[in-house]
Coordinates of C-alpha atoms in Angstrom, one line a residue:
M240 CA -82.9 44.0 30.7
F241 CA -82.6 40.2 30.4
K242 CA -78.9 40.5 30.0
F243 CA -78.7 42.9 33.1
I244 CA -80.7 40.4 35.3
A245 CA -78.6 37.5 34.0
K246 CA -75.5 39.4 35.0
L247 CA -76.8 40.1 38.5
I248 CA -77.7 36.4 38.9
F249 CA -74.2 35.5 37.8
V250 CA -72.6 37.9 40.2
A251 CA -74.8 36.7 43.1
A252 CA -74.0 33.1 42.3
A253 CA -70.3 34.0 42.4
V254 CA -70.7 35.9 45.7
V255 CA -72.9 33.4 47.6
P256 CA -70.3 30.6 47.7
L257 CA -67.6 33.0 48.8
A258 CA -69.9 34.3 51.7
S259 CA -70.6 30.7 52.6
Q260 CA -66.9 29.9 52.6
A261 CA -66.3 32.8 54.9
Q262 CA -69.1 31.7 57.2
D263 CA -67.6 28.2 57.5
A264 CA -64.0 29.1 57.8
I265 CA -62.4 29.0 61.3
K266 CA -58.8 29.7 62.3
L267 CA -58.0 27.7 65.5
G268 CA -54.8 28.7 67.4
Y269 CA -53.0 26.4 69.9
A270 CA -49.8 26.4 71.8
K271 CA -47.0 23.8 71.4
C272 CA -47.6 22.0 74.6
A273 CA -48.2 18.2 74.7
H274 CA -51.9 18.7 75.6
C275 CA -52.3 21.1 72.7
T276 CA -50.6 19.3 69.9
P277 CA -53.6 17.0 69.1
L278 CA -55.4 20.1 67.9
A279 CA -53.1 19.9 64.8
L280 CA -55.3 17.0 63.7
T281 CA -58.6 18.8 63.9
P282 CA -58.6 20.0 60.3
E283 CA -58.6 16.5 58.9
K284 CA -61.4 15.5 61.3
A285 CA -63.6 18.5 60.5
T286 CA -66.7 18.4 58.3
D287 CA -68.7 21.3 57.0
V288 CA -66.1 23.8 58.1
K289 CA -62.8 25.0 56.6
L290 CA -60.7 24.6 59.7
E291 CA -57.2 25.8 59.9
A292 CA -55.0 25.0 62.9
I293 CA -52.2 27.3 63.7
A294 CA -49.4 26.6 66.2
F295 CA -48.0 29.3 68.6
N296 CA -45.1 29.2 71.0
T297 CA -47.2 29.9 74.2
G298 CA -50.8 30.2 75.4
N299 CA -50.3 34.0 75.9
D300 CA -49.5 34.3 72.2
V301 CA -52.7 32.4 71.3
L302 CA -54.8 34.6 73.5
T303 CA -53.3 37.7 72.0
A304 CA -54.0 36.4 68.5
L305 CA -57.7 35.8 69.5
L306 CA -58.2 39.2 71.0
S307 CA -56.6 40.9 68.0
K308 CA -58.9 38.9 65.7
S309 CA -56.1 37.2 63.9
I310 CA -57.8 33.8 64.8
D311 CA -61.4 32.8 65.6
V312 CA -61.0 30.1 68.2
A313 CA -58.2 29.6 70.7
Q314 CA -56.9 26.9 73.0
V315 CA -55.9 28.6 76.2
T316 CA -56.1 27.6 79.8
Y317 CA -58.7 28.2 82.5
L318 CA -56.2 30.7 83.9
H319 CA -56.0 32.7 80.7
Y320 CA -59.8 32.6 80.6
A321 CA -60.1 34.2 84.1
T322 CA -57.3 36.7 83.3
A323 CA -59.0 37.8 80.1
L324 CA -62.3 38.3 81.9
D325 CA -60.6 40.2 84.6
K326 CA -59.3 42.6 82.0
G327 CA -62.8 43.0 80.5
F328 CA -62.0 41.1 77.2
D329 CA -64.7 39.4 75.1
V330 CA -64.0 35.7 75.5
V331 CA -66.5 32.9 75.6
A332 CA -65.6 29.3 76.6
I333 CA -67.1 26.7 74.2
S334 CA -65.3 23.4 75.1
G335 CA -62.7 21.7 77.3
Q336 CA -59.8 19.9 75.7
I337 CA -57.0 18.0 77.6
N338 CA -55.9 18.5 81.2
G339 CA -52.8 17.6 83.3
G340 CA -49.3 18.0 82.0
S341 CA -47.8 19.9 85.0
Q342 CA -44.7 18.8 86.9
I343 CA -42.6 20.4 89.7
L344 CA -38.9 19.6 89.3
V345 CA -35.9 20.4 91.5
G346 CA -32.2 20.6 91.0
N347 CA -30.4 17.2 91.1
D348 CA -28.2 18.2 94.0
L349 CA -30.9 19.3 96.3
P350 CA -31.5 16.9 99.3
L351 CA -35.2 16.4 98.5
A352 CA -37.2 13.2 98.0
E353 CA -40.4 13.1 95.9
N354 CA -43.3 14.9 97.6
D355 CA -41.2 15.9 100.6
W356 CA -42.9 19.2 101.2
A357 CA -41.7 19.4 104.8
G358 CA -38.1 19.0 103.4
L359 CA -38.7 21.7 100.8
K360 CA -40.0 24.2 103.4
K361 CA -36.9 23.5 105.6
L362 CA -34.6 23.9 102.6
I363 CA -36.3 27.3 101.7
A364 CA -35.9 28.3 105.4
D365 CA -32.2 27.3 105.3
Y366 CA -31.6 29.4 102.2
K367 CA -33.3 32.4 103.8
A368 CA -31.1 32.0 107.0
Q369 CA -28.0 32.0 104.8
G370 CA -29.2 35.1 102.9
K371 CA -29.5 33.2 99.7
P372 CA -32.6 33.4 97.4
F373 CA -34.4 30.1 96.8
R374 CA -35.3 30.7 93.1
V375 CA -38.4 29.1 91.6
A376 CA -39.4 29.5 88.0
A377 CA -42.4 29.0 85.7
S378 CA -43.8 30.7 82.6
R379 CA -45.9 33.5 84.2
G380 CA -49.6 33.2 83.6
N381 CA -49.7 29.6 82.3
A382 CA -51.4 26.7 84.0
Q383 CA -48.2 25.4 85.6
D384 CA -47.4 28.8 87.1
I385 CA -50.8 28.9 88.9
H386 CA -50.7 25.2 89.7
M387 CA -47.4 25.8 91.5
R388 CA -48.6 28.9 93.3
G389 CA -51.7 27.1 94.5
A390 CA -49.8 24.1 95.6
F391 CA -47.2 26.3 97.4
A392 CA -50.0 28.2 99.2
K393 CA -51.6 24.9 100.2
Q394 CA -48.3 23.9 101.8
G395 CA -47.8 27.2 103.6
I396 CA -45.1 28.6 101.3
D397 CA -45.6 32.3 100.3
I398 CA -44.3 32.6 96.8
N399 CA -44.0 36.4 97.3
K400 CA -42.0 36.3 100.5
D401 CA -40.3 32.9 101.0
V402 CA -38.9 32.4 97.5
Q403 CA -37.7 34.5 94.5
F404 CA -39.9 34.0 91.5
I405 CA -38.2 34.0 88.0
N406 CA -40.3 34.2 84.9
I407 CA -39.1 32.1 81.9
P408 CA -41.7 32.9 79.2
N409 CA -41.0 30.1 76.8
P410 CA -41.3 26.6 78.4
S411 CA -38.7 25.2 76.0
D412 CA -36.1 27.4 77.8
H413 CA -36.8 25.7 81.2
V414 CA -34.3 22.9 80.6
Q415 CA -31.4 25.3 80.0
A416 CA -32.2 27.4 83.0
L417 CA -31.9 24.3 85.2
R418 CA -28.7 23.2 83.4
R419 CA -27.1 26.6 84.0
G420 CA -28.1 26.5 87.7
E421 CA -30.2 29.7 87.4
V422 CA -33.1 28.2 89.5
E423 CA -33.5 25.7 92.2
L424 CA -37.1 24.6 91.3
I425 CA -39.3 24.9 88.3
C426 CA -42.9 24.0 87.4
S427 CA -43.0 23.1 83.8
V428 CA -45.4 21.8 81.2
D429 CA -45.2 18.5 79.3
P430 CA -43.5 17.5 77.1
F431 CA -40.8 19.9 78.3
A432 CA -41.2 18.7 81.9
T433 CA -40.6 15.1 80.8
Q434 CA -37.7 16.3 78.6
I435 CA -36.0 17.8 81.7
R436 CA -36.3 14.5 83.5
E437 CA -35.1 12.5 80.4
V438 CA -31.9 14.6 80.0
K439 CA -31.4 14.6 83.7
A440 CA -31.4 18.4 84.0
A441 CA -33.4 18.1 87.2
K442 CA -35.3 15.5 89.1
F443 CA -39.1 15.0 89.7
F444 CA -40.5 16.5 92.9
A445 CA -44.3 16.5 92.7
F446 CA -47.4 16.9 90.6
P447 CA -48.9 20.2 91.7
Y448 CA -52.5 19.1 91.5
D449 CA -53.5 19.5 95.2
Q450 CA -55.1 23.0 94.8
A451 CA -58.3 24.6 93.5
A452 CA -57.4 24.1 89.8
G453 CA -56.7 20.4 90.3
K454 CA -55.6 18.9 86.9
L455 CA -57.5 21.4 84.8
T456 CA -55.5 23.2 82.2
N457 CA -56.9 23.6 78.7
L458 CA -60.0 25.4 77.6
I459 CA -61.3 26.3 74.1
V460 CA -62.5 29.9 73.8
T461 CA -63.8 32.2 71.1
R462 CA -65.3 35.7 70.9
S463 CA -69.0 36.6 70.9
D464 CA -68.7 38.2 67.4
V465 CA -67.4 34.9 66.1
I466 CA -70.4 33.0 67.6
A467 CA -72.8 35.6 66.0
A468 CA -71.1 35.4 62.6
K469 CA -70.2 31.7 62.4
P470 CA -72.3 29.6 64.7
K471 CA -72.1 26.5 62.5
G472 CA -68.4 26.9 62.1
V473 CA -67.9 27.1 65.8
E474 CA -70.1 24.0 66.3
Q475 CA -68.2 22.0 63.7
T476 CA -64.9 23.1 65.3
V477 CA -66.1 21.7 68.7
R478 CA -67.2 18.5 67.0
S479 CA -63.8 18.1 65.5
I480 CA -62.1 18.7 68.9
I481 CA -64.3 16.0 70.4
K482 CA -63.4 13.5 67.7
V483 CA -59.7 14.2 68.2
N484 CA -60.0 13.9 71.9
D485 CA -61.6 10.5 71.6
L486 CA -58.8 9.4 69.3
M487 CA -56.2 10.5 71.8
A488 CA -57.9 8.6 74.6
S489 CA -58.0 5.4 72.5
D490 CA -54.9 5.6 70.4
K491 CA -51.8 6.4 72.6
P492 CA -49.3 5.7 69.8
L493 CA -51.0 8.4 67.6
F494 CA -50.9 10.8 70.6
I495 CA -47.2 10.2 71.0
D496 CA -46.6 10.5 67.2
T497 CA -48.5 13.8 67.1
I498 CA -46.4 15.3 69.9
Q499 CA -43.3 14.3 68.1
K500 CA -44.4 15.8 64.8
V501 CA -45.4 19.2 66.3
T502 CA -42.6 19.6 68.9
G503 CA -39.7 17.7 67.3
L504 CA -39.0 16.0 70.6
D505 CA -38.1 12.3 70.6
K506 CA -40.4 9.3 71.3
A507 CA -39.3 8.7 74.9
I508 CA -40.1 12.2 75.9
A509 CA -43.5 12.2 74.1
T510 CA -44.3 8.8 75.7
G511 CA -43.5 10.1 79.2
A512 CA -45.6 13.2 78.6
V513 CA -48.7 11.3 77.5
A514 CA -48.8 9.4 80.8
N515 CA -49.5 12.8 82.5
L516 CA -52.3 14.0 80.2
Y517 CA -56.1 13.5 80.5
P518 CA -58.3 14.1 77.4
D519 CA -61.5 15.9 78.7
Y520 CA -63.8 18.0 76.5
Q521 CA -66.1 18.9 79.4
M522 CA -66.1 22.5 80.8
H523 CA -65.9 22.3 84.6
R524 CA -67.9 25.3 85.8
A525 CA -67.5 25.0 89.5
S526 CA -63.8 24.3 89.3
A527 CA -63.4 27.3 86.9
V528 CA -65.0 29.5 89.5
A529 CA -62.7 28.1 92.2
I530 CA -59.7 28.7 89.9
A531 CA -60.7 32.3 89.4
Q532 CA -61.1 32.8 93.2
M533 CA -57.7 31.2 93.8
M534 CA -56.2 33.6 91.3
R535 CA -57.7 36.5 93.1
D536 CA -56.5 35.3 96.5
L537 CA -53.0 35.0 94.9
K538 CA -53.4 38.6 93.6
Y539 CA -53.0 37.3 90.1
I540 CA -56.2 39.1 89.0
N541 CA -57.7 42.2 90.6
T542 CA -61.5 41.5 90.6
D543 CA -64.0 38.9 91.5
V544 CA -64.8 37.4 88.0
S545 CA -66.9 34.4 89.4
A546 CA -70.1 35.6 87.8
A547 CA -68.4 36.3 84.4
V548 CA -66.7 32.9 84.5
E549 CA -70.1 31.2 84.8
K550 CA -71.9 33.5 82.4
N551 CA -69.4 33.2 79.6
M552 CA -69.4 29.4 79.5
D553 CA -71.5 28.6 76.5
Y554 CA -72.5 24.9 76.5
R555 CA -74.6 25.0 73.4
F556 CA -71.9 23.7 71.1
L557 CA -70.9 20.8 73.4
E558 CA -74.6 19.9 73.8
A559 CA -75.1 19.9 70.0
A560 CA -72.0 17.9 69.3
T561 CA -72.5 15.3 72.0
G562 CA -76.3 15.1 72.4
K563 CA -75.9 15.4 76.1
P564 CA -77.3 18.1 78.4
K565 CA -75.0 20.6 80.0
S566 CA -75.6 19.0 83.3
A567 CA -73.5 16.0 82.0
L568 CA -70.8 18.2 80.5
G569 CA -69.4 19.9 83.6
Y570 CA -72.1 22.5 84.2

């Protein structure tokens, strides 16, 4: 009997650490945009959690991995968040990350000065009068796509009637589309937007921040089953993101170096991209609702998800990590 009990204790002792490890293990997915690359540093800043950071080509890929339970936590955008809720998926926002990183660029030969929206509207009208499509591109469903659509609507340009929209899923392909003359205008994400300017594949037109989404882009989300199974792991992940965010705000050379390492782009491009990025771990509830309403107005989602957007923002982890009330964290 003693041997049997001893054997049980031995087996339990072997199982408990494994269960603890599973409880504390988190897989964090992120896209290879300039905002997102600092998340590659989160494992080395994490404590009391075995954190693995996994890079994906696009935010859509990251969201798919989260919903298929290949990862536990995902960096997506406020737009992905609203889209997922519109489709009835189980997503819970737990932190902000870094915002900004959008640029509208136009072909070098177009007679447009920076921020000349009146000129752009006239040019689009001229193309229409000549029977030519004015082609605008973005990666459908990412923040830059919605930023552009919102900015166009604000300026009285109907993206469904006045221009021809072309979807280029991978932002790294934007530069070649411009070089081949396949589009007249593109809204791209940094560092690829800055790369386009550096290699002179197009020229800068405007930052598309004059719309409901403002500069907001990145949001960290998880699923309710992850929160139930690994609450401490989720909290430590948020703590790690905040530490890295603070580093990015105070150490620009490290931010630039991180972009270079993850994307392989050169220092000039990474430096230009950093100038258009804003570390921000807060979750902006009212703006998130405004984004969802704008997406519905633009017929990008089918339902009013305002209530779900608010309900599924869980500030507990930010509050625990910062010691601040949610009223000071964007609520």
